[in-house]
PDB file of C-alpha atoms in Angstrom:
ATOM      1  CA  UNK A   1     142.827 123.202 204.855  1.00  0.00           C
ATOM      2  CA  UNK A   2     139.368 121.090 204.315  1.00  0.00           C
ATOM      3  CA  UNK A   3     136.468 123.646 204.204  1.00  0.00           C
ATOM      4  CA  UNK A   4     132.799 123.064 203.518  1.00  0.00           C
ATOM      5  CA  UNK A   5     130.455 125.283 201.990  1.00  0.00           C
ATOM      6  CA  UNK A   6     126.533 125.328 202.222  1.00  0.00           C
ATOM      7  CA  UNK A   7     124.294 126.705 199.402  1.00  0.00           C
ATOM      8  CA  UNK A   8     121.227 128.334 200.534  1.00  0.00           C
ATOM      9  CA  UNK A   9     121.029 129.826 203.932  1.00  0.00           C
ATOM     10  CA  UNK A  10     117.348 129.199 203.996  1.00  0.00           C
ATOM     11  CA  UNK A  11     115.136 126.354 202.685  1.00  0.00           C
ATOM     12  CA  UNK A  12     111.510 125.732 202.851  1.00  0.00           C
ATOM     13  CA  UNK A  13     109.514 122.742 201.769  1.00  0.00           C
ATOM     14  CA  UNK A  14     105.934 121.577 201.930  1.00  0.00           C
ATOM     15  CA  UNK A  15     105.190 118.764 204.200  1.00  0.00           C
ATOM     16  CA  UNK A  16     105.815 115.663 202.230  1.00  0.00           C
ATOM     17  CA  UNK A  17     108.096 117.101 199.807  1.00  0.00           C
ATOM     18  CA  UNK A  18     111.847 116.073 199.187  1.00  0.00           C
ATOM     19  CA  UNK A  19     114.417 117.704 201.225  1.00  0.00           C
ATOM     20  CA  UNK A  20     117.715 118.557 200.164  1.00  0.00           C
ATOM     21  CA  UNK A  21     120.222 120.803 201.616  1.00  0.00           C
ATOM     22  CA  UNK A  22     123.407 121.300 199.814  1.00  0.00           C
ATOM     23  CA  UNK A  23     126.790 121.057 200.791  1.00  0.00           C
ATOM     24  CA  UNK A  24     129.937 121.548 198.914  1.00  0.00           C
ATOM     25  CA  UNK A  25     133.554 120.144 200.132  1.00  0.00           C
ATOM     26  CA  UNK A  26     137.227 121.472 199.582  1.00  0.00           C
ATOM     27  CA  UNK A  27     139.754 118.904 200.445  1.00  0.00           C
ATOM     28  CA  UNK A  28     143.282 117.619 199.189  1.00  0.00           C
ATOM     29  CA  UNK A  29     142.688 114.267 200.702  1.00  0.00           C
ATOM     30  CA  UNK A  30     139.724 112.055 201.324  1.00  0.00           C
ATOM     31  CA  UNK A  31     137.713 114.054 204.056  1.00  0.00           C
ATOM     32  CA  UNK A  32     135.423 113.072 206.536  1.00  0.00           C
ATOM     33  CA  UNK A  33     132.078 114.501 205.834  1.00  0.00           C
ATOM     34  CA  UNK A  34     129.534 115.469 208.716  1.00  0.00           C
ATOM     35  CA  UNK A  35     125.981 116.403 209.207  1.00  0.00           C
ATOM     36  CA  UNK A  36     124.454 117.495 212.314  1.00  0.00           C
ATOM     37  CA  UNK A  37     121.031 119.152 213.212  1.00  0.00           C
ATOM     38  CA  UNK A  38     120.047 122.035 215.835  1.00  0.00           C
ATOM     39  CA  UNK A  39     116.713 121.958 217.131  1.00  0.00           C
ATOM     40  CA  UNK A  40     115.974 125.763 219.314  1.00  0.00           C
ATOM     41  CA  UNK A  41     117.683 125.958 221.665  1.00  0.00           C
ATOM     42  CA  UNK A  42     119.589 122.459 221.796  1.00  0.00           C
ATOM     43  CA  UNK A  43     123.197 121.535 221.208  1.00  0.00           C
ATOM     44  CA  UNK A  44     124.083 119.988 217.635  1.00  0.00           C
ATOM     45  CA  UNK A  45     123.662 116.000 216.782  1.00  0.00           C
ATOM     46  CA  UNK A  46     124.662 113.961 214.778  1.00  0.00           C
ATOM     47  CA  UNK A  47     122.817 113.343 211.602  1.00  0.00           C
ATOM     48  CA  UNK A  48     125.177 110.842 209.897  1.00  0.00           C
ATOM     49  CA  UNK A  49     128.914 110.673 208.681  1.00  0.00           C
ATOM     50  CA  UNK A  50     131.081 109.692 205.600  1.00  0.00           C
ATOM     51  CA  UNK A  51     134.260 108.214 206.542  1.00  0.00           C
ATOM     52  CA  UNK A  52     135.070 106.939 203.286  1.00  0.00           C
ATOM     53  CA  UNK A  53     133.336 103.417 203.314  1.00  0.00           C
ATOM     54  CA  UNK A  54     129.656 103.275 201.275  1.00  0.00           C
ATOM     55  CA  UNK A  55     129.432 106.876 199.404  1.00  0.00           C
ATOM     56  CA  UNK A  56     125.366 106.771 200.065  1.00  0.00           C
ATOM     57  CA  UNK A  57     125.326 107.241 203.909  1.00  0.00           C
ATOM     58  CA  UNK A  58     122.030 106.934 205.924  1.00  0.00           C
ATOM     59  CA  UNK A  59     121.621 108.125 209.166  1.00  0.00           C
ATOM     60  CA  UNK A  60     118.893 108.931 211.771  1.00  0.00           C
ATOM     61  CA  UNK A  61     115.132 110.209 210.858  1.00  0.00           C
ATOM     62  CA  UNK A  62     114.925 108.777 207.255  1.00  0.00           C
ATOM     63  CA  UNK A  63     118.076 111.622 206.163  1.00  0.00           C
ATOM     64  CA  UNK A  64     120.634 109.949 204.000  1.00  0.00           C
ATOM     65  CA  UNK A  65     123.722 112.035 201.725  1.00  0.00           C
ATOM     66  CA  UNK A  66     125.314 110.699 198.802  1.00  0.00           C
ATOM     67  CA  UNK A  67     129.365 111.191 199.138  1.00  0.00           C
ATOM     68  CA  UNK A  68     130.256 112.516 195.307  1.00  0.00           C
ATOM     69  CA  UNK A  69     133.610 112.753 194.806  1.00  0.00           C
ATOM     70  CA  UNK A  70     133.744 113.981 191.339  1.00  0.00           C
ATOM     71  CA  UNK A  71     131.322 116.910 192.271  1.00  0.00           C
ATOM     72  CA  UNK A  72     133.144 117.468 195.924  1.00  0.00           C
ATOM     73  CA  UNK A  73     129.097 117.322 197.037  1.00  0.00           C
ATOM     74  CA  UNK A  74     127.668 115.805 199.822  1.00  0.00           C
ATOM     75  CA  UNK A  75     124.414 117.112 199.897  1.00  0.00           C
ATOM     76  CA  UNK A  76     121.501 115.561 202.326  1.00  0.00           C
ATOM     77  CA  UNK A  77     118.179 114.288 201.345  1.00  0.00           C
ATOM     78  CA  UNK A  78     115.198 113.123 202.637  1.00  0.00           C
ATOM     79  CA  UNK A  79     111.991 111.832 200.517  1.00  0.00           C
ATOM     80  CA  UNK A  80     109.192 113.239 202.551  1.00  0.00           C
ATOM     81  CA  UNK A  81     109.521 116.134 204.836  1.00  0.00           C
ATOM     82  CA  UNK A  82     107.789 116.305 208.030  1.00  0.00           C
ATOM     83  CA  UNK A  83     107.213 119.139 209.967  1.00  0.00           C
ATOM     84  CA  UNK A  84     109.497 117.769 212.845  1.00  0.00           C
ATOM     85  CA  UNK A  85     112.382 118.259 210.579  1.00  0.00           C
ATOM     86  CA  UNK A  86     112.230 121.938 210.880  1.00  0.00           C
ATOM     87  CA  UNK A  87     115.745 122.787 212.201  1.00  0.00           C
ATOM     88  CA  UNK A  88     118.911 124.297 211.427  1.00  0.00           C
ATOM     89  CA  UNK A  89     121.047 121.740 209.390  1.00  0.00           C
ATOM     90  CA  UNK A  90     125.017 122.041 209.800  1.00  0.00           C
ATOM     91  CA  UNK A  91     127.760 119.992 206.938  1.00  0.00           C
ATOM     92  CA  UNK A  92     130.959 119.741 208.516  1.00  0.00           C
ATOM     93  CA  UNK A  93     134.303 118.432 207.210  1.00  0.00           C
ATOM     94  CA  UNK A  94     137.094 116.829 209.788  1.00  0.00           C
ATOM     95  CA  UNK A  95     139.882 118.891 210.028  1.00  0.00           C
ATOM     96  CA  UNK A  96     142.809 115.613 209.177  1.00  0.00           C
ATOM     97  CA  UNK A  97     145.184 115.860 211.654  1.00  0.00           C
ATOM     98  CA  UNK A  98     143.813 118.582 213.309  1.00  0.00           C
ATOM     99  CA  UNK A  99     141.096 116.602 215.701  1.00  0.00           C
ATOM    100  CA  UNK A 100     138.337 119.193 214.872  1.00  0.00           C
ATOM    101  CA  UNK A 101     135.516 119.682 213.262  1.00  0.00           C
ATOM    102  CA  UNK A 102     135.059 122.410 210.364  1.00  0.00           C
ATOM    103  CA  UNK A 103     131.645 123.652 210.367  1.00  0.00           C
ATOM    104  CA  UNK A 104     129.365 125.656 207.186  1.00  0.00           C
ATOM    105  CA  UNK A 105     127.471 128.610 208.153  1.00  0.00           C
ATOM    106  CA  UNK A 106     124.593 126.155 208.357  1.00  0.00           C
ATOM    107  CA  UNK A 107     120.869 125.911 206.508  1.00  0.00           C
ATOM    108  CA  UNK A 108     117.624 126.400 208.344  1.00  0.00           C
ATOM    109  CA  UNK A 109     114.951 124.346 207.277  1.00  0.00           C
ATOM    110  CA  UNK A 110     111.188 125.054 207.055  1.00  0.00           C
ATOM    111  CA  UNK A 111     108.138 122.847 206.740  1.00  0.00           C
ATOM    112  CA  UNK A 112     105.405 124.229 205.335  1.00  0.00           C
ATOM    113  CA  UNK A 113     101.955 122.270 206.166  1.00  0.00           C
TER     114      UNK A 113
ATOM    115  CA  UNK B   1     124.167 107.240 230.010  1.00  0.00           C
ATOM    116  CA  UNK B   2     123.913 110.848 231.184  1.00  0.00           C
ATOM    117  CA  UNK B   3     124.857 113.373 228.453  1.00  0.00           C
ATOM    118  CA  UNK B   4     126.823 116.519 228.179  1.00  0.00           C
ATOM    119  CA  UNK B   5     125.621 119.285 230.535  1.00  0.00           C
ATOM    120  CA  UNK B   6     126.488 122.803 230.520  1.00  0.00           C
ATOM    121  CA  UNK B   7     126.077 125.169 233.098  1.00  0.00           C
ATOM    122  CA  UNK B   8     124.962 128.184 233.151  1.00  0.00           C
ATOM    123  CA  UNK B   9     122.802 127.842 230.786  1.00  0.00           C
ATOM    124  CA  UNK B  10     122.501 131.914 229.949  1.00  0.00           C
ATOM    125  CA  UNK B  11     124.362 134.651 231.666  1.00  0.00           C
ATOM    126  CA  UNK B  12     124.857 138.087 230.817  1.00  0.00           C
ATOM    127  CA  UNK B  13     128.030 139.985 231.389  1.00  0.00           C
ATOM    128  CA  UNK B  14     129.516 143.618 230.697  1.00  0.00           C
ATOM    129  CA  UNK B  15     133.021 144.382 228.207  1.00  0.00           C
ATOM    130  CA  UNK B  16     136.089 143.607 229.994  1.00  0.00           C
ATOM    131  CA  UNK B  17     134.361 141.068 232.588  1.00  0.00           C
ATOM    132  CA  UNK B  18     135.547 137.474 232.784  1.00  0.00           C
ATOM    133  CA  UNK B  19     133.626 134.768 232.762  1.00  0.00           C
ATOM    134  CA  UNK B  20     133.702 130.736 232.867  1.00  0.00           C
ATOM    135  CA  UNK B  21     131.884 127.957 231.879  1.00  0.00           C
ATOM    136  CA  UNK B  22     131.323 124.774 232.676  1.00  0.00           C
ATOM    137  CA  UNK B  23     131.021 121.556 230.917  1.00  0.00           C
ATOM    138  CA  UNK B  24     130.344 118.049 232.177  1.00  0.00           C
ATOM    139  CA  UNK B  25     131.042 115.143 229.343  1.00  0.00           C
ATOM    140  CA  UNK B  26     129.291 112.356 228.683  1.00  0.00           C
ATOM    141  CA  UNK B  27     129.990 109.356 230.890  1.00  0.00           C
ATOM    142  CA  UNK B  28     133.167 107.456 229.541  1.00  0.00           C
ATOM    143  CA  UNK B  29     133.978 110.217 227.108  1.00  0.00           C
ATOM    144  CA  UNK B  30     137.434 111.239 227.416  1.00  0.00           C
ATOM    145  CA  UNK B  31     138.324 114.393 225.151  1.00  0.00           C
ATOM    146  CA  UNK B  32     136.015 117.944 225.184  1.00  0.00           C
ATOM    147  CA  UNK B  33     135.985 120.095 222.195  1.00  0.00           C
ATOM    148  CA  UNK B  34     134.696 123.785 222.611  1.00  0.00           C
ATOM    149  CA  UNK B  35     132.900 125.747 219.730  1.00  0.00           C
ATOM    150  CA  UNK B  36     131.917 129.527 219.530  1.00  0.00           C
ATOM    151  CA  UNK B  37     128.830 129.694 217.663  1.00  0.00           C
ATOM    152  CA  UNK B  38     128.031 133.486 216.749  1.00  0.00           C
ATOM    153  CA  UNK B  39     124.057 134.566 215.679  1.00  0.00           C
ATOM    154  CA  UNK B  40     123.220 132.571 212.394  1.00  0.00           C
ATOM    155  CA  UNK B  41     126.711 130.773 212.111  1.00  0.00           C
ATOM    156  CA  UNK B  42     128.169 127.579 212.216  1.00  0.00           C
ATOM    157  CA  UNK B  43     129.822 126.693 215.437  1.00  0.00           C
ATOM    158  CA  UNK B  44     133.818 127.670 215.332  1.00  0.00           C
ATOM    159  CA  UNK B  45     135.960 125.116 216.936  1.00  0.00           C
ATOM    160  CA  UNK B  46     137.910 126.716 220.045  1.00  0.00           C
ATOM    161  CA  UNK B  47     139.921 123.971 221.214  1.00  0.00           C
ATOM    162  CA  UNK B  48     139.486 120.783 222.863  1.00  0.00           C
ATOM    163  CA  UNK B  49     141.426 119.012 225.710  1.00  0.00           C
ATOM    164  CA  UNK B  50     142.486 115.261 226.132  1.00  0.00           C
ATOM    165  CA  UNK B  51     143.758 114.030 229.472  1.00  0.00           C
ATOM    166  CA  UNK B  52     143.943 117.331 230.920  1.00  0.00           C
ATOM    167  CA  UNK B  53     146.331 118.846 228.301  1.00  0.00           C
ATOM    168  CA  UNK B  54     144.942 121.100 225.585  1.00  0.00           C
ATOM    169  CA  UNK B  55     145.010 119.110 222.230  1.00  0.00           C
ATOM    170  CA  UNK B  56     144.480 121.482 219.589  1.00  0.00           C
ATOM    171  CA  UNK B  57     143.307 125.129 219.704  1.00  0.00           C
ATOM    172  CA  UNK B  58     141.219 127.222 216.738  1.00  0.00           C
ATOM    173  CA  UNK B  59     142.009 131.066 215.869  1.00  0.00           C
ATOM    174  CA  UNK B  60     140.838 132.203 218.911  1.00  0.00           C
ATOM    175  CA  UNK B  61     143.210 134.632 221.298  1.00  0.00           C
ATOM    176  CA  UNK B  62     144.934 133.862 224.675  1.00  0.00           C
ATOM    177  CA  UNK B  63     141.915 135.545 226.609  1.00  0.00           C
ATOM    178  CA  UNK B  64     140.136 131.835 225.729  1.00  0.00           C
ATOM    179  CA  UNK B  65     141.556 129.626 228.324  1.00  0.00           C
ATOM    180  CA  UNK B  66     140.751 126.031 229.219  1.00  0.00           C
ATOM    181  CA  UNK B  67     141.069 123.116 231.600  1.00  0.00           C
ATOM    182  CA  UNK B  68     140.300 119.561 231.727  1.00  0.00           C
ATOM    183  CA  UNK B  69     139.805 118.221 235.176  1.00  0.00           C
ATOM    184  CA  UNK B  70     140.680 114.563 235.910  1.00  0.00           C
ATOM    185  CA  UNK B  71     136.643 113.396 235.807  1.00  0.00           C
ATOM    186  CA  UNK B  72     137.031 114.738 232.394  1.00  0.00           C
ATOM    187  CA  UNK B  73     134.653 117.537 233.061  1.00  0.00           C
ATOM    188  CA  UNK B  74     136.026 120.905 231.494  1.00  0.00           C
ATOM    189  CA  UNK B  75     135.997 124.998 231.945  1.00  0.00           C
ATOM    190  CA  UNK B  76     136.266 127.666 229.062  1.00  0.00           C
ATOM    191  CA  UNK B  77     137.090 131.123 230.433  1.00  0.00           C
ATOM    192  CA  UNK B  78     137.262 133.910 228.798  1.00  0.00           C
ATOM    193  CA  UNK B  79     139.041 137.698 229.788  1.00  0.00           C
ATOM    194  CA  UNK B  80     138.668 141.089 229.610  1.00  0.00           C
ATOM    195  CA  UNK B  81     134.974 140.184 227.631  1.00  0.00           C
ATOM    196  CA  UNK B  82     134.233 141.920 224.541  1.00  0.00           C
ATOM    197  CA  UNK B  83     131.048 142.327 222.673  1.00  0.00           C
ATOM    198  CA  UNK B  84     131.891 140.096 220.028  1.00  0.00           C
ATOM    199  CA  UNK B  85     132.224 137.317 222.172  1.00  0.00           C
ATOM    200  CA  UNK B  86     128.290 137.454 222.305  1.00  0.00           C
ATOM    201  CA  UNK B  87     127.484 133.910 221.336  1.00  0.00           C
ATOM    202  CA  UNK B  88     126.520 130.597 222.542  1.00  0.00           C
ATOM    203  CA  UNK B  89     129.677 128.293 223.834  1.00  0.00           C
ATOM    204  CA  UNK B  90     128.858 124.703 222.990  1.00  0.00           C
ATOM    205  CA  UNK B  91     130.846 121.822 224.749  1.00  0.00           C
ATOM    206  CA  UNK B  92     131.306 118.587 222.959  1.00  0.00           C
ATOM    207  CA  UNK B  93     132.683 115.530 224.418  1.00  0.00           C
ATOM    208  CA  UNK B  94     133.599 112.567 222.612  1.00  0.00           C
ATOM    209  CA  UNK B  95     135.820 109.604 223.132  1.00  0.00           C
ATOM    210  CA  UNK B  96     139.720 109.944 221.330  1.00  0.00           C
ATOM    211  CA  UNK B  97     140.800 107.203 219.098  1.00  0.00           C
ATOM    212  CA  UNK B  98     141.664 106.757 215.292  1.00  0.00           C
ATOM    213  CA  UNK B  99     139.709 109.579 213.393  1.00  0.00           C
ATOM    214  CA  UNK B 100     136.956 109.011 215.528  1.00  0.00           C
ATOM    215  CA  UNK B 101     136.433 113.095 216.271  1.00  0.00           C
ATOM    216  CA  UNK B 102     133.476 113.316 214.063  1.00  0.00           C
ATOM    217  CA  UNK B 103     131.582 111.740 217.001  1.00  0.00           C
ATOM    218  CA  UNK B 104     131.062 114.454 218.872  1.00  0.00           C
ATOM    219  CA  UNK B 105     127.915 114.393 221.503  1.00  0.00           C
ATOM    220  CA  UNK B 106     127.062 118.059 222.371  1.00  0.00           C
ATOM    221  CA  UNK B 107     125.748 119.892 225.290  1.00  0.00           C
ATOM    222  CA  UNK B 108     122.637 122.436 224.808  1.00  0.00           C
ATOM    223  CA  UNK B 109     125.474 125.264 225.086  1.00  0.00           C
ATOM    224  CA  UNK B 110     125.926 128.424 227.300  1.00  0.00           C
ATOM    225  CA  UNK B 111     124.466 131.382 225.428  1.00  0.00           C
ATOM    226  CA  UNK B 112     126.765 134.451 226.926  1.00  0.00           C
ATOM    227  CA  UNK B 113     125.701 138.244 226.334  1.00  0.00           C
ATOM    228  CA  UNK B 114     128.481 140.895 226.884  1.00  0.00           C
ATOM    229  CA  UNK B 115     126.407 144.389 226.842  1.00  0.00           C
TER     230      UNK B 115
END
């Protein structure tokens, strides 16, 4: 079954600085790769997908990930942090056939001024 | 648009209690998904119903029950509560269609604590 795992529970970064949370994939078939962000005490959204078209995905808030199939990575990035990107950051893999949504045990994000 | 709402949004109940939740999806949405997400996890997928029918359920026992009303709006209860079931409940609702389940728009979830 299609798993994901994150690397580094924790991350902190100056303001300004690159971001990039890691996230590694296990899947027999071409998966479906996820991110999603959780300010306190809000629900999850959607960062940006992979569904197997471009492998360098952007999405929302100047975030992009880079789909790499030969390292089973897709890990997120953005160029300059800002401190409103302090959050916990979630990679998820679609479950194929399943309808669902596998979730990692998520990275929490810190901006240091 | 109005978004997914959950209600309530914090309750706190006592082992072997019952309790339910409600979820309202977003407007035109279809299908709701419910995850478990435990203190400094990733949410754990539940199950999710699609035209009142239950569509796929997680490792999660009996005592997690569902139901899909025909506005689409959506209950999780839970039996005989247990103190691991501390968490926050998160509703999702999205709209079914070909591999289209990674859209999922999420409520600000139900945090539940069983003392």
């Amino acid at each position: 079954a299609q798993s994901v795992t994150q690397l580094g529970s924790h991350v902190s970064v100056s303001e300004g600085a690159l971001v990039l949370l890691r996230c590694n994939y296990s899947s027999s078939v071409p998966p479906y790769l996820f991110w999603y962000v959780q300010y306190p005490n809000q629900g999850l959204q959607l960062l940006l997908k992979y569904t197997s078209a471009a492998t360098l995905v952007k999405g929302i808030n100047g975030f992009e990930a880079e789909f790499k199939k030969s390292e089973t990575s897709f890990h997120l990035t953005k160029p300059s942090a800002h401190m409103s990107d302090a959050a916990e950051y979630f990679c998820a893999v679609e479950r194929t056939g399943a309808n669902n949504l596998f979730f990692g045990t998520g990275t929490r994000l810190t901006v240091i001024p | 648009e109005t978004g997914v709402t959950q209600s309530p949004t914090h309750l706190i109940k006592t082992r072997g209690q019952q309790v339910t939740l409600r979820c309202s999806s977003q407007s035109g949405h279809n299908t709701v998904s419910w995850y478990q997400q435990a203190l400094g996890q990733g949410p754990q997928f539940i199950f999710q119903y699609y035209r009142e029918e239950e569509n796929g359920r997680g490792n999660f026992p009996p005592r997690f029950s569902g139901l899909q009303f025909p506005n689409y709006s959506s209950e999780l209860n839970v039996n005989a509560l247990e103190l691991d079931d501390s968490a926050l409940y998160l509703c999702a609702s999205s709209l079914s269609g070909t591999r289209n389940t990674g859209e999922l728009f999420f409520g600000e979830g139900s945090r539940l604590t069983v003392l």
